[in-house]
XYZ file of C-alpha atoms in Angstrom:
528
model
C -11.066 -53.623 73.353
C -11.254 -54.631 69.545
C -13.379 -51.556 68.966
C -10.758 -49.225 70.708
C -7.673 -50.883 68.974
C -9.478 -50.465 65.524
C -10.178 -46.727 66.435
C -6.921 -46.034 67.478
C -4.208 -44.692 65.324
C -2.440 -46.166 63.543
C -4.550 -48.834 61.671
C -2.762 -48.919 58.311
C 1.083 -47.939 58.074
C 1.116 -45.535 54.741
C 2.269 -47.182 51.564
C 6.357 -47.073 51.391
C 7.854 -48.400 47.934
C 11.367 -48.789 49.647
C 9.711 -51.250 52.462
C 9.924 -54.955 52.127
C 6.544 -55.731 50.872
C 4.760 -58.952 51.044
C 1.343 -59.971 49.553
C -0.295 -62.615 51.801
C -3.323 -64.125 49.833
C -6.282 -66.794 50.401
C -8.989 -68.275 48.435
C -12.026 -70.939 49.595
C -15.052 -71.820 48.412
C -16.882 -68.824 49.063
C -14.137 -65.966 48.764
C -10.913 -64.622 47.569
C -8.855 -62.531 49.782
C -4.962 -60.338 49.913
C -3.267 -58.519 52.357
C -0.654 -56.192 51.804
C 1.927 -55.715 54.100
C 5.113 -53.671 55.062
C 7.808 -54.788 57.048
C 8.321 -51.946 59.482
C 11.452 -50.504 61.178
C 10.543 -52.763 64.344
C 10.787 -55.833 62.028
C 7.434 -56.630 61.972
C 4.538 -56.747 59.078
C 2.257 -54.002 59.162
C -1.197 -53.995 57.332
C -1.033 -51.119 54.505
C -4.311 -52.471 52.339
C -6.714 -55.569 52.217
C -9.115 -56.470 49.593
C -11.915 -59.272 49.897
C -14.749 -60.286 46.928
C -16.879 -63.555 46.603
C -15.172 -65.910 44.831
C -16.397 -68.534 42.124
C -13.834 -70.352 40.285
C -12.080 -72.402 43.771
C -8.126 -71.599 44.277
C -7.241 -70.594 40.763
C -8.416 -67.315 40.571
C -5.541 -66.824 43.651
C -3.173 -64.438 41.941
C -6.135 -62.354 40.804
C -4.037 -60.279 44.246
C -1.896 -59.261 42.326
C -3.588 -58.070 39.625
C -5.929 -55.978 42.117
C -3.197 -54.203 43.432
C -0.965 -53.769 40.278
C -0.579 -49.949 41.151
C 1.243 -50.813 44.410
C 3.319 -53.790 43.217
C 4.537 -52.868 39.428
C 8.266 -51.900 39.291
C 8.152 -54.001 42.823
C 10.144 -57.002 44.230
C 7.679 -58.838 46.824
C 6.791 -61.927 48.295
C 3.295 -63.704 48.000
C 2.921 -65.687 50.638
C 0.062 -68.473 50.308
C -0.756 -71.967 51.880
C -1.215 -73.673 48.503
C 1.593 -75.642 47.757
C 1.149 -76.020 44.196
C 1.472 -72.040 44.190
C 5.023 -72.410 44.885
C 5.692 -74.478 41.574
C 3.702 -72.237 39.458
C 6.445 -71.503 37.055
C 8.821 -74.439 37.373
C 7.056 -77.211 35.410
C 4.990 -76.946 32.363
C 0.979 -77.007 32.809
C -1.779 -78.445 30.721
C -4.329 -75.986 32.031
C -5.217 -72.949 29.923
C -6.604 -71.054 32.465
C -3.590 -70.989 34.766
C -1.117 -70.849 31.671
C -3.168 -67.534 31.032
C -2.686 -66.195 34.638
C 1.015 -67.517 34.699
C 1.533 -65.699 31.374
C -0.311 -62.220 33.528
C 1.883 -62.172 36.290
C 5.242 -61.833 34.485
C 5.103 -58.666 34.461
C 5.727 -58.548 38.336
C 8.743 -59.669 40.045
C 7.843 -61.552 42.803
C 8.769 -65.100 44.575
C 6.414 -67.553 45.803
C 6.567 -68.953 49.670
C 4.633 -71.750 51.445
C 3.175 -71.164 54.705
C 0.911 -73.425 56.696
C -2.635 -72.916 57.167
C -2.182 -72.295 61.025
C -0.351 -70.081 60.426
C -2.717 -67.675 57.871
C -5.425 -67.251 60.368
C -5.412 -63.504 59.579
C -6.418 -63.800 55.633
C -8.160 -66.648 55.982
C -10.944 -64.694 57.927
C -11.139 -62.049 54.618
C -11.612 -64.994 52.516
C -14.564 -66.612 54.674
C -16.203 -63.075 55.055
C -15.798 -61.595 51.663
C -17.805 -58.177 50.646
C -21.163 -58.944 49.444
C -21.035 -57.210 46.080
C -18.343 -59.549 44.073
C -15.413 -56.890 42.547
C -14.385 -57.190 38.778
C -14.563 -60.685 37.157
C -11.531 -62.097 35.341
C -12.876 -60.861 32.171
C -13.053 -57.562 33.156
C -9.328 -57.405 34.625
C -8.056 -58.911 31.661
C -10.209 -56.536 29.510
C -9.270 -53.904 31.227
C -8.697 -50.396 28.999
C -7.000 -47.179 30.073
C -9.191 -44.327 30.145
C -7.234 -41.321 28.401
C -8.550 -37.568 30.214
C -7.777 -34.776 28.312
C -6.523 -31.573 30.614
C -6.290 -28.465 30.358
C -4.345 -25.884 31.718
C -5.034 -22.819 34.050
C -3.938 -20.396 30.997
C -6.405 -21.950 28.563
C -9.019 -21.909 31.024
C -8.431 -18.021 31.112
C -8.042 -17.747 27.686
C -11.697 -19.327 26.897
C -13.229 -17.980 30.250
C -13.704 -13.842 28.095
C -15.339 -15.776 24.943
C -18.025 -16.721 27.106
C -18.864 -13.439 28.385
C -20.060 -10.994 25.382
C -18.478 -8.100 27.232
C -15.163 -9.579 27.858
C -15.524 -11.044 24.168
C -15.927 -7.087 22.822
C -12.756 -6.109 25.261
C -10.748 -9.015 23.439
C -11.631 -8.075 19.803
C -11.061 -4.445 20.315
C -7.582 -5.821 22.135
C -6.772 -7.202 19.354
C -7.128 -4.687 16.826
C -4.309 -1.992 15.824
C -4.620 0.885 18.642
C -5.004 3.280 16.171
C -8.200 1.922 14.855
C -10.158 2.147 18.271
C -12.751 4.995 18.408
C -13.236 7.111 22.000
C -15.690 4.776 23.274
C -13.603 1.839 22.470
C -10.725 3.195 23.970
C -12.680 3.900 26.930
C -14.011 0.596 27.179
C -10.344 -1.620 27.316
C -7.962 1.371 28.802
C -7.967 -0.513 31.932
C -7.284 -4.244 30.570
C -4.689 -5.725 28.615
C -4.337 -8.158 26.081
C -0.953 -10.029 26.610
C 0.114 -13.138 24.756
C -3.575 -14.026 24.406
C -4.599 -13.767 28.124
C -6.911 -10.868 29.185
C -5.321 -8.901 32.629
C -6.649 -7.253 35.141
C -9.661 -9.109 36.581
C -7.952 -12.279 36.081
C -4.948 -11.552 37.986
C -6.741 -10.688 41.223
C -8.758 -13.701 40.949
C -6.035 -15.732 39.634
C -3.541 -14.784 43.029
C -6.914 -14.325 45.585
C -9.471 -16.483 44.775
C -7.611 -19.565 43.505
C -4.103 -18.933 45.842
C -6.174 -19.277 49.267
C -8.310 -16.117 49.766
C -5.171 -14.209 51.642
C -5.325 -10.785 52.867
C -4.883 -7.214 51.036
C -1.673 -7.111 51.912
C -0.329 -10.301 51.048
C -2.357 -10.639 48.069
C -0.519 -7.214 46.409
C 2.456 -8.434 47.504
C 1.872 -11.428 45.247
C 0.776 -9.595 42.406
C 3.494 -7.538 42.076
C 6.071 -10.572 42.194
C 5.433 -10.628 38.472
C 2.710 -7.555 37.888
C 1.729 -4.063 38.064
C -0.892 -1.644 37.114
C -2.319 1.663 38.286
C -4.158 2.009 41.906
C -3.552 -2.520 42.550
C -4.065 -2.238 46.164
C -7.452 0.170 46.221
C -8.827 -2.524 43.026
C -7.372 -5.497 45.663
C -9.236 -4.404 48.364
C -12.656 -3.974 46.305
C -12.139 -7.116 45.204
C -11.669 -9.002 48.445
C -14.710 -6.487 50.058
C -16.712 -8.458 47.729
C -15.482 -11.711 47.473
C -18.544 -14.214 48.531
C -16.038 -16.330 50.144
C -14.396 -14.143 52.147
C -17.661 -12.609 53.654
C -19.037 -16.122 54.313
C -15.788 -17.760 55.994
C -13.804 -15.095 57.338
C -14.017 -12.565 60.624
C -13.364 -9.479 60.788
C -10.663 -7.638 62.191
C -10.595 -4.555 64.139
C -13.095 -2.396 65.743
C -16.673 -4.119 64.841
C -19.868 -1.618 64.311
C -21.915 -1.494 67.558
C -21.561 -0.314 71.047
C -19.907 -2.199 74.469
C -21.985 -2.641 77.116
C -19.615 -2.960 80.376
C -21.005 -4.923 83.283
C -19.643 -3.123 86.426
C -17.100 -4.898 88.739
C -18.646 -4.691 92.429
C -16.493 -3.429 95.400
C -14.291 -6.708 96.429
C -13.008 -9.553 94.161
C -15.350 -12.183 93.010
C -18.421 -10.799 93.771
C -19.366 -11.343 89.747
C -17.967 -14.470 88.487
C -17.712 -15.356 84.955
C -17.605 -19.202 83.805
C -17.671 -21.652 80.830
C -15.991 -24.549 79.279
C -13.066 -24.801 77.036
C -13.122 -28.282 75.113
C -12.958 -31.055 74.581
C -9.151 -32.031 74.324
C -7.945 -35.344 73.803
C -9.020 -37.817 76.702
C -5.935 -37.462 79.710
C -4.598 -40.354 81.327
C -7.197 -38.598 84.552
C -10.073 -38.993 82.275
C -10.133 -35.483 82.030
C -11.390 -33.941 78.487
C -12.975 -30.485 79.441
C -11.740 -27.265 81.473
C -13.818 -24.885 83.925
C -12.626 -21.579 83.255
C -13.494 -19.068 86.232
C -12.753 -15.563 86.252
C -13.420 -12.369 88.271
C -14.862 -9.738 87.053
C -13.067 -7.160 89.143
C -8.917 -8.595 89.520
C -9.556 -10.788 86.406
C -8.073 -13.371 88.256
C -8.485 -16.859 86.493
C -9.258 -20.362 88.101
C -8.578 -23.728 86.037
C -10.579 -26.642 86.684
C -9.873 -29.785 85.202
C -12.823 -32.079 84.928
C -14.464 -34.883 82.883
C -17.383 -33.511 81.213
C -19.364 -30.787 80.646
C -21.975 -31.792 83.147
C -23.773 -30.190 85.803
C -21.808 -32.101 88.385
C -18.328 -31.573 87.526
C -19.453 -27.118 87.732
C -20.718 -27.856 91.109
C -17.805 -30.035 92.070
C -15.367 -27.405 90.878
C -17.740 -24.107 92.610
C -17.380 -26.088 96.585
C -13.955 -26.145 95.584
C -13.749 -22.603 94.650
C -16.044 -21.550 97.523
C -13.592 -23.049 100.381
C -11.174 -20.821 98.814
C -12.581 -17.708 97.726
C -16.169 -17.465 99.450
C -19.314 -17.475 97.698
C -20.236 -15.021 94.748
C -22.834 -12.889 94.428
C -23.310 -13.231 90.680
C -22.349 -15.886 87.866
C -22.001 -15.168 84.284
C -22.333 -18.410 81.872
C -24.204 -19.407 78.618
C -27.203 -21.263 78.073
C -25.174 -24.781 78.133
C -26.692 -27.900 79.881
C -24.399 -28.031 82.555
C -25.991 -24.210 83.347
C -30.013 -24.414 82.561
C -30.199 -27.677 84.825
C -32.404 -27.364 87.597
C -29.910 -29.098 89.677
C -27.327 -26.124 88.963
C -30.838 -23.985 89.406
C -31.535 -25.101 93.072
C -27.835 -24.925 94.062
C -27.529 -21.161 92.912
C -30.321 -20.748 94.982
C -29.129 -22.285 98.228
C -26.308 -20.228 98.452
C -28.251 -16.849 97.363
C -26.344 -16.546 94.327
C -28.046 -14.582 91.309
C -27.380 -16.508 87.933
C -27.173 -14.645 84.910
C -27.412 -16.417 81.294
C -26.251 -15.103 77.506
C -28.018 -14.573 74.751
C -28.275 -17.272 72.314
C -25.649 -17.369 69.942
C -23.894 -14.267 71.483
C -20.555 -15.419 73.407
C -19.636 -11.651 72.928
C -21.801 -11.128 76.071
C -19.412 -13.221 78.237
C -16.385 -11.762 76.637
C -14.159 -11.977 79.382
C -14.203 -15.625 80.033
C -13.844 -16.405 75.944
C -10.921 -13.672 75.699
C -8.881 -15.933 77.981
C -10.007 -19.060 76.480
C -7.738 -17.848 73.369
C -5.455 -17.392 75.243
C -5.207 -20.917 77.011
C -4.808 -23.290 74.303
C -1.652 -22.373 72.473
C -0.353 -21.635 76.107
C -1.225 -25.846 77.049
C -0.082 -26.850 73.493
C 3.391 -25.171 74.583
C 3.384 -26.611 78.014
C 1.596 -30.445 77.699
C 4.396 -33.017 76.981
C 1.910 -35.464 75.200
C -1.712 -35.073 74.053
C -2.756 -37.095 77.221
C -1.129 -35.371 80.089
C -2.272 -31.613 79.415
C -4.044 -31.244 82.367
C -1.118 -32.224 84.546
C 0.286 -28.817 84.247
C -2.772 -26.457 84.505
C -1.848 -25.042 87.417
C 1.077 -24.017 86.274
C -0.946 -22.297 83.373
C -2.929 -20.557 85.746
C 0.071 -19.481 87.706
C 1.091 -17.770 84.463
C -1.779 -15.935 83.282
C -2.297 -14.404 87.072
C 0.928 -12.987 86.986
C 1.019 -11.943 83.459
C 0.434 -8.402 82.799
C -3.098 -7.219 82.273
C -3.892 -4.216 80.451
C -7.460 -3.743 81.337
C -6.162 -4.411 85.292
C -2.816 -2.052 84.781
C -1.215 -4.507 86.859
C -0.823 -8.340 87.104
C -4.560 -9.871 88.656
C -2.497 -11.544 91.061
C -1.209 -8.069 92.321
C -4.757 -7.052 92.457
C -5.911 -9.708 94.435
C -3.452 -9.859 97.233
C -1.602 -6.639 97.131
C 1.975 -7.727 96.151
C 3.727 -9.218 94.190
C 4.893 -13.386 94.148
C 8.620 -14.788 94.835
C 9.350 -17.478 92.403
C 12.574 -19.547 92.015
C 14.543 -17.474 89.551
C 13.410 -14.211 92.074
C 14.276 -16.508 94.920
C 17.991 -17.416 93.705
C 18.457 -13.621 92.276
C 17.484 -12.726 96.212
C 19.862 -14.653 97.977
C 23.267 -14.164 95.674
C 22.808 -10.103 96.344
C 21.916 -10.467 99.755
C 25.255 -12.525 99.904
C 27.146 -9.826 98.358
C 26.055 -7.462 100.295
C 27.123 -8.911 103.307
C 30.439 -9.867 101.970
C 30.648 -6.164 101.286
C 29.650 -4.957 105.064
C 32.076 -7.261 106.402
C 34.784 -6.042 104.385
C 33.622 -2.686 105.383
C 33.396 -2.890 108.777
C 36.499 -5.543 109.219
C 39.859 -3.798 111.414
C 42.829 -5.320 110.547
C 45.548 -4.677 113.826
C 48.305 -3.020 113.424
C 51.225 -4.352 115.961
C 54.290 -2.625 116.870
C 57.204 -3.931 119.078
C 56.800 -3.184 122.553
C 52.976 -4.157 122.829
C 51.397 -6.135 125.205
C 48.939 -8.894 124.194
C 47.503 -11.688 125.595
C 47.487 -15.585 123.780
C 44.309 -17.693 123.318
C 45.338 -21.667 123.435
C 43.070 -24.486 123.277
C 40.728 -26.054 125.925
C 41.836 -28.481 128.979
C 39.735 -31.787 129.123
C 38.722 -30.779 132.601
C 34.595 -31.548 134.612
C 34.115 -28.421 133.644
C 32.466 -27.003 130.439
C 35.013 -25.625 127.968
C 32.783 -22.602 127.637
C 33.354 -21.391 131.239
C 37.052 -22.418 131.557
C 39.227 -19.631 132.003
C 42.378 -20.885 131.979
C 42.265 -22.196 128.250
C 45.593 -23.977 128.366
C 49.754 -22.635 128.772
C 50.963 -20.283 125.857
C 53.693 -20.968 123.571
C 55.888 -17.863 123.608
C 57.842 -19.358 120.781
C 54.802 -17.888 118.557
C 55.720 -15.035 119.037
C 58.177 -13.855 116.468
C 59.450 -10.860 115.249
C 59.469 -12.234 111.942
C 55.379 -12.949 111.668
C 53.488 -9.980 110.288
C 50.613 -8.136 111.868
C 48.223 -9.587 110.192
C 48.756 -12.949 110.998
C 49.437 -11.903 114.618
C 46.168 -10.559 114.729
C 44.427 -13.379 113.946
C 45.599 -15.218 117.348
C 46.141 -12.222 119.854
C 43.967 -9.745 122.190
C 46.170 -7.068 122.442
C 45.563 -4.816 125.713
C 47.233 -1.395 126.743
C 49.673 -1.174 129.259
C 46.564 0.965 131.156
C 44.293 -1.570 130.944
C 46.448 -4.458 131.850
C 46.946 -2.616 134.895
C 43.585 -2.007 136.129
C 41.613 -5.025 135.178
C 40.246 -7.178 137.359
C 39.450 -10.630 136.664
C 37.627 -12.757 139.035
C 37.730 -16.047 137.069
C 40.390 -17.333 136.121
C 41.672 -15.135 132.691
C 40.892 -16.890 129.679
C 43.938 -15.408 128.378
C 47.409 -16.739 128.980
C 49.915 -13.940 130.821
C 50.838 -10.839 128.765
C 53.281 -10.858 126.464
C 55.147 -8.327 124.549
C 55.976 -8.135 120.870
């Protein structure tokens, strides 16, 4: 656990000069030690640096802290907090001691306050003090000795301006520069007609180097567009790219771009999806709160259709753990695609491709290109994660939902999305799902608009009145008689509309020849 907590992050808070700072310090027999501290937003001390050195002159050599870390406490009010007592009285009565006079005399140059603190309660420097380094740091003498080292710099110009005197050609270019223009025969002129000699600087070579090699190496493109912030001169982005084409750096560290000399060699897709399946691992990520560090990227060779694993390592057992997973799903392939890794060349992973028939097929050395299907989507998946993962530790809790995504993304090798060319259609989600069900509602809104007849009553037709159920033995469904009718409804005043809404209305024809066996559900006719 101590290991763990001093290899986790953070160990020291970053030096803050606006922080309340205290300087916690300890001496014994065999060691001197200090502790700077911060106090933090959550009101507590945090370490920010610690120094420790075998010790020979007892307690008085204590403030020799403060001296040690002069850079972080000049210009500083802080506390130094010490169990000596006599500390705290340092500077309030007079001393017969030369020695501490001389350190008392050191330390005004600091503005600091002394506090007491038990020894209980220092438990944390007092284990620096009783472990110091081995190799004792500077002695008083040489603190108090102590000289400041004056370094002479010199700027970027001047460092152009001396880098053509060392170079004879480059020294010829200058002196004919600097000559009348008139006084330069035809070879001279020939010579310097593409540099220029410019409040002693020589330009041309030096400006390409100046905003490619020493401004980060950047492309054609945005070098030029540097250059001609402040510069110009015939045919700069054909003399840029030269430059950069050569450019030992750029040949060692970068890739290229673009279309790559050679020729593809395609390995055929069989008849039905994963028949050829290509794997590897993509990792290691930050330990997840499932122990999981590594994923097991399958994908077909025919639908490109991607499975993500999650597991722990990149051992043999985790690929075979994650292929009886894939098998219950998919069925067994007839060919796997991986690189020479451990998890792959094990004769465990051997015996299993063998008891299920299935040919295994390993890369080159050093020549991922040859299972360039499974690495192309391994680009893919990590800024897809980063954009997903909440925290560093819980990035595999949402690799499905990654692998949902890339099988219905579009694929331009495929035409189509792989998850369309696995099952033949295309997936509802819950935006699709919500779209779905608001037009279906609108269409049948519309229909029953549509189809809806709104009677039209005159005076002088008969119709028959609904009223409510009788609490009777028998079911209210099969009543007929539904109850007495109020003819004081009826009245001329109510529209047809309305009136439709609560009446059957019948033809003097069919009143007439109707027969009804049961009881009618209808009260007796009416007219309006």
């Amino acid at each position: 656990e101590l290991k763990e907590k001093l290899c986790s992050s953070p160990v020291l808070r970053l030096y803050n000069p606006g922080a309340h700072t205290e300087l916690h310090c300890d001496a014994s027999s065999i060691g001197l030690s200090g502790m700077l501290l911060h106090r933090g937003d959550d009101d507590h001390l945090h370490l920010v640096h610690a120094v420790s050195k075998k010790n020979h002159c007892g307690g008085k050599t204590l403030p020799l802290n403060a001296i040690r870390m002069r850079h972080y406490l000049i210009g500083l009010h802080f506390v130094i907090v010490t169990d000596c007592q006599a500390l705290v009285h340092l500077n309030t009565q007079m001393t017969i001691s030369p020695q501490v006079a001389r350190w008392a005399t050191l330390l005004t140059e600091y503005d600091y306050e002394i506090k007491h603190r038990a020894g209980d309660k220092m438990s944390h420097i007092d284990a620096l003090s009783r472990a110091p380094v081995e190799v004792a740091g500077d002695t008083k003498t040489e603190i108090i000795n102590e000289k400041m080292e004056v370094l002479t710099l010199v700027t970027e110009e001047e460092q152009v301006m001396a880098l053509p005197r060392t170079d004879t050609r480059l020294k010829t270019i200058v002196d004919i520069l600097c000559r009348e223009e008139s006084g330069h025969s035809v070879s001279e002129s020939a010579l310097v007609k593409e540099y220029v000699l410019e409040s002693g600087l020589l330009y041309k070579k030096g400006i390409v180097v100046r905003f490619h090699d020493l401004s980060g190496h950047f492309s054609v493109d945005r070098t030029v567009g540097k250059i001609m912030e402040s510069y110009y001169f015939p045919r700069m982005r054909r003399y840029v790219r030269s430059h950069i084409r050569c450019c030992p750096e750029c040949i060692l560290t970068k890739v290229p771009r673009g279309k790559q000399p050679g020729s593809l060699h395609l390995i055929m897709p069989e008849k039905r999806p994963f028949e050829i399946l290509n794997l590897d691992h993509l990792g290691p990520f930050v330990k997840s709160t499932r122990g999981n560090q590594y994923i097991l990227v399958m994908i077909d060779n025919l639908t490109k259709y991607v499975k993500l694993y999650a597991v722990r390592s990149c051992g043999t057992d985790g690929v075979i753990a994650s292929l009886e997973k894939f098998i219950l799903q998919f069925g067994i392939p007839r060919r796997i695609i991986s690189n020479r890794g451990t998890a792959y060349t094990s004769r465990a992973f051997g015996e299993y491709c063998s008891r299920y028939g299935i040919k295994h097929t390993l890369n080159s050395v050093r020549h991922p290109q040859a299972n360039g299907q499974v690495e192309r989507v391994n680009g893919t998946l990590v800024p897809v994660i980063q954009a997903t993962m909440e925290t560093d530790r819980t990035w595999d809790k949402h690799i499905t939902e990654v692998e949902c995504n890339l099988n219905n993304a579009y694929n331009q090798t495929m035409g189509d999305t792989p998850f369309y060319g696995l099952y033949g259609y295309f997936p509802s989600f819950k935006d699709d799902v919500w779209d779905d069900s608001t037009r279906l509602q609108e269409r049948v809104r519309e229909r029953i608009a549509k189809e809806h007849e709104i009677w039209k009553l005159r005076k002088g037709d008969i119709v028959y009145i609904k009223g409510p159920p009788e609490a009777t033995v028998e079911s209210t469904k099969l009543q007929g008689v539904v109850g007495e009718a109020d003819p004081d409804r009826l009245q001329e005043e109510e529209s047809a509309e309305q009136l439709s809404k609560s009446f059957a209305v019948l033809s003097p024809g069919v009143v007439k020849t109707a027969r009804i066996r049961r009881p009618p559900r209808w009260h007796e006719d009416y007219k309006i």
